Amino acid sequence: MCLCSREERNQTQVLRAQQDEAYLESLRADQEKDRRKKEEQEKVQAEEEKVRQTVLAEERRKRMLDEEKERKSECLPPEPPADDPDSVKIVFKLPNDTRVERRFLFQESLTVIYDFLFSLKETPEKFQIVTNFPRPGPALPSHGGAAQPPASKRPASAVPRSSLFRTSRTIDT
């Protein structure tokens, strides 16, 4: 009886050790699975946060652009009367084929023209102004980014009535 009982205890201990080992192995596998799942959730959350931050940054950029357009619009000098001999009427053809007319004084700088065009809702952030004819290249430097419009008083081709075209400017990256 003593021998049987000892063998049974040994078998029971071996069985328990095997069961404990299997339990620990299963526990480690479950913990690893939980760790991977948690990492994946954190990764998804980080990506969602990045997208949310990008959207917020774009909304903030658009809001600042709209505020800048509003400021430029408020700072524009009043349009001179049609019979003013020191004024020029300029017709702007926008990329969406709409036409905008406005009178400017000859002594006003080209910055006023840029500010007027920039203040229009349909104007993109970056643009340039070109003449219809002759078209050897841009009539006026581009506007947008760090570039500033020239401060000269009168375009060389300005006559009492001019047509200028505002084109969208693509950004090469």
Short mmCIF file of C-alpha atoms in Angstrom, two decimals:
data_model
loop_
_atom_site.label_atom_id
_atom_site.label_comp_id
_atom_site.label_asym_id
_atom_site.label_seq_id
_atom_site.Cartn_x
_atom_site.Cartn_y
_atom_site.Cartn_z
CA MET A 1 0.00 0.00 0.00
CA CYS A 2 2.78 2.32 0.71
CA LEU A 3 4.31 1.70 -2.66
CA CYS A 4 1.03 2.31 -4.48
CA SER A 5 0.33 5.43 -2.63
CA ARG A 6 3.80 6.79 -3.37
CA GLU A 7 3.42 6.02 -7.11
CA GLU A 8 0.01 7.66 -7.13
CA ARG A 9 1.44 10.72 -5.43
CA ASN A 10 4.30 10.87 -7.93
CA GLN A 11 1.88 10.48 -10.83
CA THR A 12 -0.37 13.12 -9.28
CA GLN A 13 2.60 15.49 -8.86
CA VAL A 14 3.75 14.88 -12.44
CA LEU A 15 0.20 15.43 -13.69
CA ARG A 16 -0.10 18.64 -11.65
CA ALA A 17 3.26 19.88 -12.95
CA GLN A 18 2.15 19.19 -16.52
CA GLN A 19 -1.18 20.93 -15.90
CA ASP A 20 0.58 23.89 -14.26
CA GLU A 21 2.99 24.13 -17.20
CA ALA A 22 0.10 23.98 -19.70
CA TYR A 23 -1.79 26.61 -17.68
CA LEU A 24 1.24 28.93 -17.57
CA GLU A 25 1.83 28.47 -21.30
CA SER A 26 -1.83 29.26 -22.00
CA LEU A 27 -1.65 32.28 -19.68
CA ARG A 28 1.47 33.59 -21.47
CA ALA A 29 -0.24 33.14 -24.85
CA ASP A 30 -3.34 34.99 -23.60
CA GLN A 31 -1.20 37.80 -22.18
CA GLU A 32 0.72 38.11 -25.46
CA LYS A 33 -2.56 38.17 -27.37
CA ASP A 34 -3.91 40.90 -25.05
CA ARG A 35 -0.66 42.88 -25.42
CA ARG A 36 -0.87 42.75 -29.23
CA LYS A 37 -4.54 43.73 -29.14
CA LYS A 38 -3.76 46.67 -26.85
CA GLU A 39 -0.86 47.77 -29.11
CA GLU A 40 -3.16 47.61 -32.14
CA GLN A 41 -5.82 49.67 -30.36
CA GLU A 42 -3.20 52.24 -29.34
CA LYS A 43 -1.93 52.36 -32.91
CA VAL A 44 -5.48 52.92 -34.25
CA GLN A 45 -6.09 55.61 -31.62
CA ALA A 46 -2.80 57.33 -32.50
CA GLU A 47 -3.73 57.31 -36.20
CA GLU A 48 -7.19 58.68 -35.43
CA GLU A 49 -5.63 61.42 -33.29
CA LYS A 50 -3.19 62.26 -36.08
CA VAL A 51 -6.08 62.55 -38.57
CA ARG A 52 -8.05 64.67 -36.11
CA GLN A 53 -5.05 66.97 -35.56
CA THR A 54 -4.56 67.28 -39.33
CA VAL A 55 -8.23 68.20 -39.80
CA LEU A 56 -8.02 70.74 -36.97
CA ALA A 57 -4.84 72.24 -38.45
CA GLU A 58 -6.48 72.53 -41.88
CA GLU A 59 -9.58 74.15 -40.37
CA ARG A 60 -7.37 76.57 -38.44
CA ARG A 61 -5.40 77.37 -41.63
CA LYS A 62 -8.62 78.01 -43.57
CA ARG A 63 -10.01 80.17 -40.78
CA MET A 64 -6.80 82.22 -40.68
CA LEU A 65 -6.90 82.56 -44.49
CA ASP A 66 -10.51 83.76 -44.33
CA GLU A 67 -9.59 86.24 -41.59
CA GLU A 68 -6.66 87.50 -43.69
CA LYS A 69 -8.97 87.93 -46.70
CA GLU A 70 -11.41 89.87 -44.52
CA ARG A 71 -8.60 92.13 -43.24
CA LYS A 72 -7.36 92.77 -46.78
CA SER A 73 -10.90 93.59 -47.89
CA GLU A 74 -11.39 96.05 -45.04
CA CYS A 75 -8.08 97.80 -45.77
CA LEU A 76 -8.80 98.39 -49.46
CA PRO A 77 -9.13 102.04 -50.45
CA PRO A 78 -12.52 103.07 -51.81
CA GLU A 79 -13.08 102.62 -55.51
CA PRO A 80 -12.64 105.91 -57.40
CA PRO A 81 -15.56 107.28 -59.44
CA ALA A 82 -15.85 106.32 -63.11
CA ASP A 83 -15.12 109.89 -64.30
CA ASP A 84 -11.83 110.20 -62.36
CA PRO A 85 -9.09 110.85 -64.98
CA ASP A 86 -6.41 109.43 -62.66
CA SER A 87 -8.05 106.03 -62.49
CA VAL A 88 -7.94 102.84 -64.46
CA LYS A 89 -10.72 100.30 -64.81
CA ILE A 90 -9.36 96.76 -64.70
CA VAL A 91 -11.37 93.71 -65.65
CA PHE A 92 -10.17 90.52 -64.03
CA LYS A 93 -11.08 87.18 -65.52
CA LEU A 94 -10.94 84.50 -62.87
CA PRO A 95 -10.11 80.83 -63.52
CA ASN A 96 -13.80 79.92 -63.09
CA ASP A 97 -14.57 82.26 -66.08
CA THR A 98 -16.25 84.93 -63.98
CA ARG A 99 -15.30 88.54 -64.54
CA VAL A 100 -14.72 91.11 -61.84
CA GLU A 101 -14.32 94.82 -62.59
CA ARG A 102 -12.88 97.48 -60.34
CA ARG A 103 -11.37 100.93 -60.71
CA PHE A 104 -8.00 101.82 -59.19
CA LEU A 105 -6.08 105.07 -58.97
CA PHE A 106 -2.81 105.20 -60.92
CA GLN A 107 -0.93 106.29 -57.79
CA GLU A 108 -2.05 103.20 -55.84
CA SER A 109 0.53 100.45 -55.63
CA LEU A 110 0.11 97.03 -57.18
CA THR A 111 -0.30 95.70 -53.66
CA VAL A 112 -3.83 97.15 -53.72
CA ILE A 113 -4.63 95.06 -56.81
CA TYR A 114 -3.24 91.94 -55.17
CA ASP A 115 -5.14 92.66 -51.97
CA PHE A 116 -8.36 93.19 -53.92
CA LEU A 117 -7.98 89.88 -55.75
CA PHE A 118 -6.88 88.05 -52.62
CA SER A 119 -9.93 89.31 -50.72
CA LEU A 120 -12.32 87.64 -53.19
CA LYS A 121 -13.79 84.43 -51.78
CA GLU A 122 -13.03 82.34 -54.86
CA THR A 123 -9.38 83.38 -54.97
CA PRO A 124 -6.96 80.61 -54.00
CA GLU A 125 -4.24 81.16 -51.45
CA LYS A 126 -1.56 81.44 -54.14
CA PHE A 127 -2.12 83.07 -57.51
CA GLN A 128 -0.51 85.15 -60.20
CA ILE A 129 -1.78 87.87 -62.51
CA VAL A 130 -1.11 87.72 -66.24
CA THR A 131 -2.13 89.90 -69.17
CA ASN A 132 -4.10 88.59 -72.12
CA PHE A 133 -1.99 90.20 -74.84
CA PRO A 134 0.92 90.32 -75.27
CA ARG A 135 1.67 87.31 -73.14
CA PRO A 136 5.45 87.01 -73.00
CA GLY A 137 5.22 85.74 -69.42
CA PRO A 138 3.63 86.88 -66.19
CA ALA A 139 2.72 90.55 -66.30
CA LEU A 140 3.09 90.79 -62.56
CA PRO A 141 4.94 88.61 -60.07
CA SER A 142 3.03 85.81 -58.37
CA HIS A 143 1.35 86.27 -55.04
CA GLY A 144 1.34 83.71 -52.29
CA GLY A 145 3.65 82.15 -49.78
CA ALA A 146 6.59 84.38 -48.90
CA ALA A 147 6.45 86.33 -52.16
CA GLN A 148 5.05 89.84 -51.88
CA PRO A 149 3.57 91.88 -54.70
CA PRO A 150 5.76 94.65 -56.06
CA ALA A 151 5.40 98.13 -54.61
CA SER A 152 5.59 99.99 -57.93
CA LYS A 153 2.89 102.54 -58.54
CA ARG A 154 1.72 101.69 -62.04
CA PRO A 155 2.04 98.66 -64.30
CA ALA A 156 3.83 99.51 -67.54
CA SER A 157 0.85 98.29 -69.59
CA ALA A 158 -1.84 100.08 -67.54
CA VAL A 159 -4.11 102.23 -69.61
CA PRO A 160 -7.49 103.70 -68.69
CA ARG A 161 -8.98 100.23 -69.20
CA SER A 162 -7.08 96.94 -68.82
CA SER A 163 -7.89 93.28 -68.61
CA LEU A 164 -5.84 91.06 -66.37
CA PHE A 165 -6.22 87.38 -65.65
CA ARG A 166 -5.77 85.80 -62.29
CA THR A 167 -4.58 82.22 -62.51
CA SER A 168 -4.17 79.61 -59.82
CA ARG A 169 -0.59 78.85 -58.98
CA THR A 170 0.43 75.24 -58.45
CA ILE A 171 2.94 74.38 -55.79
CA ASP A 172 5.81 72.13 -56.88
CA THR A 173 6.94 69.83 -54.12
#
